[in-house]
Tab-separated table of C-alpha atoms in Angstrom:
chain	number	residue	atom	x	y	z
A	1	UNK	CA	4.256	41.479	-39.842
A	2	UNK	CA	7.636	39.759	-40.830
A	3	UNK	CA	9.141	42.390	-38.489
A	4	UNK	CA	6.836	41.925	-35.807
A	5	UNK	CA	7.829	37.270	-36.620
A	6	UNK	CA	11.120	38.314	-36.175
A	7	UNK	CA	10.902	39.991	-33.242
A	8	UNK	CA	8.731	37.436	-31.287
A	9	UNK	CA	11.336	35.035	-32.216
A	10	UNK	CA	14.247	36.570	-30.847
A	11	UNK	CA	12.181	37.511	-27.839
A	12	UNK	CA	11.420	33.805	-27.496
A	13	UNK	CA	15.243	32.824	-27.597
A	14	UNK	CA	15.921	35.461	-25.246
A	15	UNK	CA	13.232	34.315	-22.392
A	16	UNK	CA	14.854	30.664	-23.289
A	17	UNK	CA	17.859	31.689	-22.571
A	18	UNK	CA	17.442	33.449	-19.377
A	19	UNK	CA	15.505	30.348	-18.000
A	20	UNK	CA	18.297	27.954	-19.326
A	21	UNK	CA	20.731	30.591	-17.472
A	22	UNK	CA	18.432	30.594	-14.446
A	23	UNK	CA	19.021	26.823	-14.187
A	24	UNK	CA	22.827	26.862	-14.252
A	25	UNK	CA	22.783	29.933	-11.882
A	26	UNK	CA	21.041	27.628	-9.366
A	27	UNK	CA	23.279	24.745	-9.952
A	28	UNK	CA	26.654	26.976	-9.475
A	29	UNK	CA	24.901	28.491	-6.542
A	30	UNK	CA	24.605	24.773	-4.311
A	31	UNK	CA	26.092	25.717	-1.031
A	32	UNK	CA	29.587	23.659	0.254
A	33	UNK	CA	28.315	20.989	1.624
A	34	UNK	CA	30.774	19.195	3.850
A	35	UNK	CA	29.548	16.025	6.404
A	36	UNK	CA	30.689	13.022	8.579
A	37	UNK	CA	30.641	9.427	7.075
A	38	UNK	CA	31.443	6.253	8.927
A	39	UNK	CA	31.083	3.442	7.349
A	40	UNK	CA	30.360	-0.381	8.156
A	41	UNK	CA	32.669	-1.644	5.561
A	42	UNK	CA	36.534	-0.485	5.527
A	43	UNK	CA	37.695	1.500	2.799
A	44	UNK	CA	39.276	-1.337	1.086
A	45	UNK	CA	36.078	-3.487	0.828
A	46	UNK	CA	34.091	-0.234	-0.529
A	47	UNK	CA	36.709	-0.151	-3.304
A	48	UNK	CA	36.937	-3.588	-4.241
A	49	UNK	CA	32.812	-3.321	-4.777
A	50	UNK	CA	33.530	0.133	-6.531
A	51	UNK	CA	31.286	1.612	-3.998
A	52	UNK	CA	32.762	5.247	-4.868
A	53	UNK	CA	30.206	7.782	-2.917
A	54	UNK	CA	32.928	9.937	-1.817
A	55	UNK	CA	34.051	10.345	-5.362
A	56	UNK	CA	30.782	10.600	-7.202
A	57	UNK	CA	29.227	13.146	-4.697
A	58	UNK	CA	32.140	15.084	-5.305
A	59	UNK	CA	32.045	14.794	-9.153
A	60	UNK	CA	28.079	15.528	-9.321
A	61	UNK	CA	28.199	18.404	-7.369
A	62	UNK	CA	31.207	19.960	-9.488
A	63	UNK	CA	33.449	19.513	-5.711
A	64	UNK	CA	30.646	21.311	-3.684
A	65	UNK	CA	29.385	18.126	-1.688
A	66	UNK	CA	32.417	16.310	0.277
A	67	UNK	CA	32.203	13.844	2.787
A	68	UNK	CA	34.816	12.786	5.126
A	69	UNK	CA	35.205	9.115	5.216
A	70	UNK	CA	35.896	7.071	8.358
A	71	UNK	CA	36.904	3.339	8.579
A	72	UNK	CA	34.245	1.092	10.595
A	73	UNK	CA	34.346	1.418	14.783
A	74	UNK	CA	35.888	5.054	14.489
A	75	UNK	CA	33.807	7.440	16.520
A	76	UNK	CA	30.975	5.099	17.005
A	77	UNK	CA	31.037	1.471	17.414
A	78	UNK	CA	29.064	-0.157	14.753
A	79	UNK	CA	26.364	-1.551	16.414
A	80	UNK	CA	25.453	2.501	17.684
A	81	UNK	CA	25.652	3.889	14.260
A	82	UNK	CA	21.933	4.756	13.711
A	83	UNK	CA	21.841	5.987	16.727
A	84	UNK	CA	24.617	8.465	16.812
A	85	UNK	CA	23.508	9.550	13.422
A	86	UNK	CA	19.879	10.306	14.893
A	87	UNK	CA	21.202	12.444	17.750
A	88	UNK	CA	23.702	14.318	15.660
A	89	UNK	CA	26.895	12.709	16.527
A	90	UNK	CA	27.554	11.748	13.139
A	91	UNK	CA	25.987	13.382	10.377
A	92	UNK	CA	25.753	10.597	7.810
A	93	UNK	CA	26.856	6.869	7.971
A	94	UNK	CA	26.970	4.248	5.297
A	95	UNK	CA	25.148	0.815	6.902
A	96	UNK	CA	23.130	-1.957	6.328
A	97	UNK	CA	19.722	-2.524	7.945
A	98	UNK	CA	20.664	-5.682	9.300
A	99	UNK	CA	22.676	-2.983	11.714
A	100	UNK	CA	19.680	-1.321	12.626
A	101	UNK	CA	17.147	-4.313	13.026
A	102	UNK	CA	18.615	-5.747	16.085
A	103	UNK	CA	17.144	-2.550	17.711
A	104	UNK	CA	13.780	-2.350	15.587
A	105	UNK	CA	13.832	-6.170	13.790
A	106	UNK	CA	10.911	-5.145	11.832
A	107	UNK	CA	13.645	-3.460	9.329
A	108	UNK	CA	15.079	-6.501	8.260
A	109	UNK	CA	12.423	-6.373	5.342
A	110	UNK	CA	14.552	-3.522	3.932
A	111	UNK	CA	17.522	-5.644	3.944
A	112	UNK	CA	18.050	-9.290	4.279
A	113	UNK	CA	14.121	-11.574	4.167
A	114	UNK	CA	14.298	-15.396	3.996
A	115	UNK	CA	13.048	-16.378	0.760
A	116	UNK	CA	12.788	-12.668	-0.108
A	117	UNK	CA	12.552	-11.198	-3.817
A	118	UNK	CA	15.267	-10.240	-5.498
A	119	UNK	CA	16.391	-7.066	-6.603
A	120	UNK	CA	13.878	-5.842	-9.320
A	121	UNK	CA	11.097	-7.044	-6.994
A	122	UNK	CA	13.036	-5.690	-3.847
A	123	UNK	CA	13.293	-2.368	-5.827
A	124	UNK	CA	9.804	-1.995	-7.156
A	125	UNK	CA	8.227	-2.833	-3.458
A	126	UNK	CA	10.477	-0.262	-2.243
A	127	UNK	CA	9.786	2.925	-4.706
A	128	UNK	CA	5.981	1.592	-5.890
A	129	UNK	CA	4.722	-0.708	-3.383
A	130	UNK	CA	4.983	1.088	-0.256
A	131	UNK	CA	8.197	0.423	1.350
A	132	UNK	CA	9.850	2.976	1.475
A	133	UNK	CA	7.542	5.357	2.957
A	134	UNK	CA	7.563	2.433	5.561
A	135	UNK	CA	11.151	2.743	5.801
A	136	UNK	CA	11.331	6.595	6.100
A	137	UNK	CA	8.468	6.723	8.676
A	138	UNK	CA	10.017	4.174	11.319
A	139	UNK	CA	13.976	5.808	10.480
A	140	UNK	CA	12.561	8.967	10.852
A	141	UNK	CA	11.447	8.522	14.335
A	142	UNK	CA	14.851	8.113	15.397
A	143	UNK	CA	15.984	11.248	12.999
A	144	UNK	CA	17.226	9.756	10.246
A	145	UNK	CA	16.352	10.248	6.791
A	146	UNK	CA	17.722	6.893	4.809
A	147	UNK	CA	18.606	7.044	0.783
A	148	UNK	CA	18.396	3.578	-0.663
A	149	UNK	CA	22.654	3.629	-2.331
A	150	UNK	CA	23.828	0.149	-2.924
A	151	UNK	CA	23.301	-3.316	-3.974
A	152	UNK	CA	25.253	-6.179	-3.058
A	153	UNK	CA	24.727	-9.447	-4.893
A	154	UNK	CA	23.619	-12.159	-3.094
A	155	UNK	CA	25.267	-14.573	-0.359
A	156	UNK	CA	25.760	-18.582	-0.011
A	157	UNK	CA	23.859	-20.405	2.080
A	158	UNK	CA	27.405	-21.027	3.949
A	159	UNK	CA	30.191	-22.706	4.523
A	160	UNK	CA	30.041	-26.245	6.158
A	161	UNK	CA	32.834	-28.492	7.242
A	162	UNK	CA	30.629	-31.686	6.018
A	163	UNK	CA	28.357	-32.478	3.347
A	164	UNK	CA	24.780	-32.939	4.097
A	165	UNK	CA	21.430	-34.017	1.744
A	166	UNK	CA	19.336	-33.185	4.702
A	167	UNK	CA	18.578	-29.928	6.763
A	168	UNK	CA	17.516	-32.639	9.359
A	169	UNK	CA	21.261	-33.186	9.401
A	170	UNK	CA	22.248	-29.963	10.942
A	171	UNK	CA	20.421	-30.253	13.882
A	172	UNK	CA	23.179	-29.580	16.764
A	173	UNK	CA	25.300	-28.240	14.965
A	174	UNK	CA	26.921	-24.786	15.655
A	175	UNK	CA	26.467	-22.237	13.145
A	176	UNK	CA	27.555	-18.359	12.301
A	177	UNK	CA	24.653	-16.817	10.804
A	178	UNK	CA	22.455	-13.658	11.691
A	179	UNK	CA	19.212	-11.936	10.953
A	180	UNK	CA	15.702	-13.864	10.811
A	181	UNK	CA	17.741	-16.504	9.005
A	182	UNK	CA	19.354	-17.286	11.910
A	183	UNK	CA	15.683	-17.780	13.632
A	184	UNK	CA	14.836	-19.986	10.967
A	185	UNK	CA	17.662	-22.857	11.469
A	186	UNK	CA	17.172	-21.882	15.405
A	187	UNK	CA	13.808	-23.590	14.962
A	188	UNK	CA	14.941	-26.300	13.193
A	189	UNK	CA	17.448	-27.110	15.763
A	190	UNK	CA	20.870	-25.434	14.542
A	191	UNK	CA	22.563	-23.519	17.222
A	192	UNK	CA	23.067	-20.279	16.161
A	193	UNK	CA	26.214	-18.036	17.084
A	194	UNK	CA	26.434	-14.104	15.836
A	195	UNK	CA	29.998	-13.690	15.894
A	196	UNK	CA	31.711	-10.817	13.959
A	197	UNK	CA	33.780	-11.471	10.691
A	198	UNK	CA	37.576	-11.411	12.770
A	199	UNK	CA	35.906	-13.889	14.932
A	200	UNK	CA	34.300	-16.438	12.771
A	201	UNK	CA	37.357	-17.809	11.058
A	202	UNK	CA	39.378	-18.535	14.381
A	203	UNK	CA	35.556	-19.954	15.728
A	204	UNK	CA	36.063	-22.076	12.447
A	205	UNK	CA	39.499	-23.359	13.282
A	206	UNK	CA	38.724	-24.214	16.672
A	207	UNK	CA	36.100	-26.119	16.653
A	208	UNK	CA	34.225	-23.320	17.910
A	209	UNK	CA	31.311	-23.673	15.224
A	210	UNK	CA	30.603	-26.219	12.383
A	211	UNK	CA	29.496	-23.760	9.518
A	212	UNK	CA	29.457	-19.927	9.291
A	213	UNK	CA	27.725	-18.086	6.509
A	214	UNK	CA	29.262	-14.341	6.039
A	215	UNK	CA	28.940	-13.112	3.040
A	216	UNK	CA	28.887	-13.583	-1.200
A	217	UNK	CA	31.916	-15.566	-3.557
A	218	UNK	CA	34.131	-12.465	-4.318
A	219	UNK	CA	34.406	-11.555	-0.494
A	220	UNK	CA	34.613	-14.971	0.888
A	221	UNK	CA	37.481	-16.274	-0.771
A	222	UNK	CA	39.671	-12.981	0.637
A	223	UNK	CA	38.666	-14.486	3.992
A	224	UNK	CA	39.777	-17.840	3.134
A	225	UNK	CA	36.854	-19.877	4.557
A	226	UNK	CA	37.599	-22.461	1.803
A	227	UNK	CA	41.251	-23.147	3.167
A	228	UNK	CA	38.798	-24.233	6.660
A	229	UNK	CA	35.610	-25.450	5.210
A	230	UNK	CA	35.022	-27.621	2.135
A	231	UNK	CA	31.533	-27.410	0.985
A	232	UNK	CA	29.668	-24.601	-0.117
A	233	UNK	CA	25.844	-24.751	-0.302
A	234	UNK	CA	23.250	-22.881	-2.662
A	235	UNK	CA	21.440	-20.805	-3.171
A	236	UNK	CA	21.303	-17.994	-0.237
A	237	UNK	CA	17.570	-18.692	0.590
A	238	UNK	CA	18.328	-16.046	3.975
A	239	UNK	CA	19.683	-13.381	1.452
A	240	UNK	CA	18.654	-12.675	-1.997
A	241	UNK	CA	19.062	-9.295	-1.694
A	242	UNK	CA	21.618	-6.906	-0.056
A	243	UNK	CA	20.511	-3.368	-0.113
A	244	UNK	CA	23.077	-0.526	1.671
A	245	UNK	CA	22.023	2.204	2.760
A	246	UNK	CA	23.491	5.644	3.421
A	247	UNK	CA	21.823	7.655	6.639
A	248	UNK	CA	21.567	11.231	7.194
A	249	UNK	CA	20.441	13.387	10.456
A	250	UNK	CA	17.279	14.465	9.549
A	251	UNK	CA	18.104	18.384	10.623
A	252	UNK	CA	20.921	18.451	8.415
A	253	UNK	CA	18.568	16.547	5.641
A	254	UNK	CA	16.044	19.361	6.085
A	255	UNK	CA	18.825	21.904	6.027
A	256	UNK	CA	20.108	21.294	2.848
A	257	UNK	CA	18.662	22.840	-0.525
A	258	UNK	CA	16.932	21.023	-2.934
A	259	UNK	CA	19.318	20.981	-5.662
A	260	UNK	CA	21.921	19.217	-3.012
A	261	UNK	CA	18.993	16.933	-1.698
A	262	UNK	CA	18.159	15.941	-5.755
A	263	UNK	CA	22.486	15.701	-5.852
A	264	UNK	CA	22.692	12.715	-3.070
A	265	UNK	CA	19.229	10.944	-4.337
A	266	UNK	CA	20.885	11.083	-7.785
A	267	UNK	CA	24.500	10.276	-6.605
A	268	UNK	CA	22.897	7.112	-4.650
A	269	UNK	CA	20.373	5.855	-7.507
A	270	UNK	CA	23.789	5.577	-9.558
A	271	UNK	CA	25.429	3.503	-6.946
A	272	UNK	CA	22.571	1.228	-6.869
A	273	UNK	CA	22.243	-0.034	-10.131
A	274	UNK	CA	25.835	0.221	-10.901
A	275	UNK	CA	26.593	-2.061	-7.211
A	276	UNK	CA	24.105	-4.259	-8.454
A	277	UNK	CA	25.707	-4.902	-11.985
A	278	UNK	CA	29.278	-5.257	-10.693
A	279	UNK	CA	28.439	-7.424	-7.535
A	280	UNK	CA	26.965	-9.815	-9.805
A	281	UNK	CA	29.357	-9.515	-12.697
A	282	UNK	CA	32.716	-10.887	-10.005
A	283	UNK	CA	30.557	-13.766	-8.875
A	284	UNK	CA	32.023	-16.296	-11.326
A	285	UNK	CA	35.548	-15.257	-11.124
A	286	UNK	CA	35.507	-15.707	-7.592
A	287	UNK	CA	33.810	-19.497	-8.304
A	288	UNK	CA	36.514	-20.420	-10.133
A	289	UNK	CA	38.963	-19.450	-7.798
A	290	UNK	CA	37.077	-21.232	-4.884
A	291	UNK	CA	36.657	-24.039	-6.786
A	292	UNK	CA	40.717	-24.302	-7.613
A	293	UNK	CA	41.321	-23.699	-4.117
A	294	UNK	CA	39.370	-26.966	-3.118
A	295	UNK	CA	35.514	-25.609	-2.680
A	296	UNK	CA	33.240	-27.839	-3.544
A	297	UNK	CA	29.708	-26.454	-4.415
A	298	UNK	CA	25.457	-27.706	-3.509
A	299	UNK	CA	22.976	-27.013	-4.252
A	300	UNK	CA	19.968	-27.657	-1.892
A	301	UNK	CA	17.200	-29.660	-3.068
A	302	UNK	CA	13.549	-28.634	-3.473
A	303	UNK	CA	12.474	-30.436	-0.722
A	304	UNK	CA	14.869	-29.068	1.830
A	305	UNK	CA	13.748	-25.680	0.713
A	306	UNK	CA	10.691	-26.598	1.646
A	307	UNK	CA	11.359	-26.940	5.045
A	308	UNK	CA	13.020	-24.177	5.195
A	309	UNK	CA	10.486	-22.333	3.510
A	310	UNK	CA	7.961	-23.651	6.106
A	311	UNK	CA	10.175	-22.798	9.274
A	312	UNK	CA	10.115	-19.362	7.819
A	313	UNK	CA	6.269	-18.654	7.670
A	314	UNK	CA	5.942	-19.541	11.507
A	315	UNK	CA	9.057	-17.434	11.934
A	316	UNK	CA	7.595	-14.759	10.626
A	317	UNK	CA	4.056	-15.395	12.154
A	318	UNK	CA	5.148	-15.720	15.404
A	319	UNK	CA	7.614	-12.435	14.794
A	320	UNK	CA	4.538	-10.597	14.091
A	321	UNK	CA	2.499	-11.695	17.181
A	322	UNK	CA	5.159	-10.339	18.977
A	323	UNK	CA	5.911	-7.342	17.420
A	324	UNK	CA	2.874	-4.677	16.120
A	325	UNK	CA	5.821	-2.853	13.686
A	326	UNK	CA	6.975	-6.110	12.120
A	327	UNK	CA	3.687	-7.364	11.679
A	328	UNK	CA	2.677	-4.122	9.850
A	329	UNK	CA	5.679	-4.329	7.714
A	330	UNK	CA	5.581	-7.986	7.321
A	331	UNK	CA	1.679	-7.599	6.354
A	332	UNK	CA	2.686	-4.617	3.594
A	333	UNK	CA	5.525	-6.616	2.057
A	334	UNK	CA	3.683	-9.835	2.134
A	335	UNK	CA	0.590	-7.788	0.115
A	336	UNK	CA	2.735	-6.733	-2.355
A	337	UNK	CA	4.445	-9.785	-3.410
A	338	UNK	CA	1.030	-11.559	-3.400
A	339	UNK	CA	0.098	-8.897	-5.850
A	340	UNK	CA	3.363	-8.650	-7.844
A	341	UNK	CA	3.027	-12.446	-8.344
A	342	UNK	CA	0.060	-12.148	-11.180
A	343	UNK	CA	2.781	-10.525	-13.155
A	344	UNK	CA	6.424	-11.637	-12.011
A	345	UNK	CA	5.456	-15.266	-11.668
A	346	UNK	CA	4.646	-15.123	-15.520
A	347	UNK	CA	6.233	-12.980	-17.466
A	348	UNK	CA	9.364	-14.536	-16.265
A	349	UNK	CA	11.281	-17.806	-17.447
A	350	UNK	CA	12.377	-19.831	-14.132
């Protein structure tokens, strides 16, 4: 019988072993994987955010999964890069919804949402509460499969060459801003301009526009909008979140295994939390620099909020009267915050 113990317990080990072999036989056996990335942010931007896909795909897959980086405008212009991914000119791009949503605006609720959650919220709607099969569904009719891979902290609420107490204030005024926040100050009588980065300071300088929002601290001061502008408002009520995205053709999605699908899923989950942490974690650095340098920061009361808040709602309800996709987004992510609220708008200190 001891025999017999001894024998079932080496045959045990053995069967463990073989299945523990079995698993590293499938991981040395991922195919090369080797695919086209443009990317709307230079390579110099990606590194100051540590955004290091190229790096950490090649790392996790032990040098099996490479992808060729290329600098913004390339082989596509920007504003086609969904596009070209879809049909197979590219095979994978690094974007931003806000890229995508002038073509299908109901996928600004995957990026950039006035009054919006912020990233736990943001994260849980996405992977729990429905938006993301959203997301895949409406990016897959175009062929492209997109993999939630970046965070970005959050922006101002712009740069303004004069103070103001009042949103009433700003009316006439010419401003730089995109998205649904730009529809938001449209309404309350800003007038709008969507002018790319290169453009906006020169706009600044010449008159061109009064205020310009672009982006968070960290990246604002390397564009010197406080050497132009003076005051600085808070918080980014357009903006709280910043997700990236990276996009693949759906045929090559489908073509790869599952051990290099699991790889890029993996690879990106990494890049999100660890974007999110470090975005965050430069923000006060870059403060104190922008303060030095002559910034002056506001804060925007509770009452002009308010407004703001209120333009937004008839933004959004007139957006969805319009439009049967954003109102079917708009009406999923609206549910879910409703919902989330019995919990987040308690367990949390303000």
């Amino acid at each position: 019988m001891k025999h017999f113990s001894n024998r079932l317990c080496i045959l045990t080990i053995l069967v463990l072993v073989l299945q523990v072999s079995g698993i590293f036989s499938k991981a040395n056996a991922l195919e090369r994987v080797r695919l086209k990335m443009q990317s709307v942010f230079p390579s110099r931007v990606m590194d100051l955010m540590e955004f290091k896909i190229v790096e950490k795909l090649k790392v996790n897959s032990d040098g099996k999964i490479n992808l060729r980086f290329y600098e913004p405008n390339t082989i596509v212009p920007n504003q086609e890069l969904y596009t070209a991914v879809g049909q197979g000119q590219l095979d994978t791009a690094f974007g931003m919804p806000a890229y995508y949503s002038m073509k299908v605006p109901a996928v600004n609720f995957f990026g950039a949402v006035p009054f919006g959650p912020g990233f736990l919220e943001f994260s849980i709607w996405m992977r729990y509460g429905g938006g993301q099969n959203l997301k895949k569904r409406i990016y897959g009719q175009i062929g492209i499969v997109p993999i939630e891979c970046s965070m970005f902290a959050p922006e101002t609420a712009g740069w303004f060459k004069q103070r103001f107490s009042k949103i009433d204030e700003l009316k006439g005024q010419k401003m730089r801003i995109a998205g649904l926040g730009a529809k938001v100050l449209k309404k309350l009588g800003v007038k709008t301009r969507l002018l790319s980065v290169p453009d906006t300071l020169p706009a600044l300088k010449k008159g061109i526009i009064d205020a310009a929002e672009i982006t968070s601290p960290d990246r604002d001061i390397n564009f010197g909008f406080h050497k132009i502008t003076k005051y600085n408002y808070y918080p980014s009520w357009f903006q709280q979140t910043g997700p990236g995205e990276l996009i693949l053709n759906k045929k090559i999605w489908e073509g790869l295994s599952k051990t290099a699908q699991s790889i890029i899923n993996t690879t990106c989950d990494q890049i999100y939390f660890a974007t999110a942490v470090r975005t965050n974690a430069i923000q006060p650095k870059a403060m104190r620099q922008l303060k030095q340098g002559g910034a002056e920061f506001v804060t925007l009361r509770d009452s002009e909020l308010d407004k703001l808040r209120k333009a937004w709602h008839e933004v959004a309800e007139e957006e969805s009267a319009k439009d049967p996709l954003f109102a079917e987004v708009y009406k999923s992510y609206k549910s879910f915050r409703d919902q989330y609220a019995i919990w987040g708008d308690r367990a949390y200190l303000k």
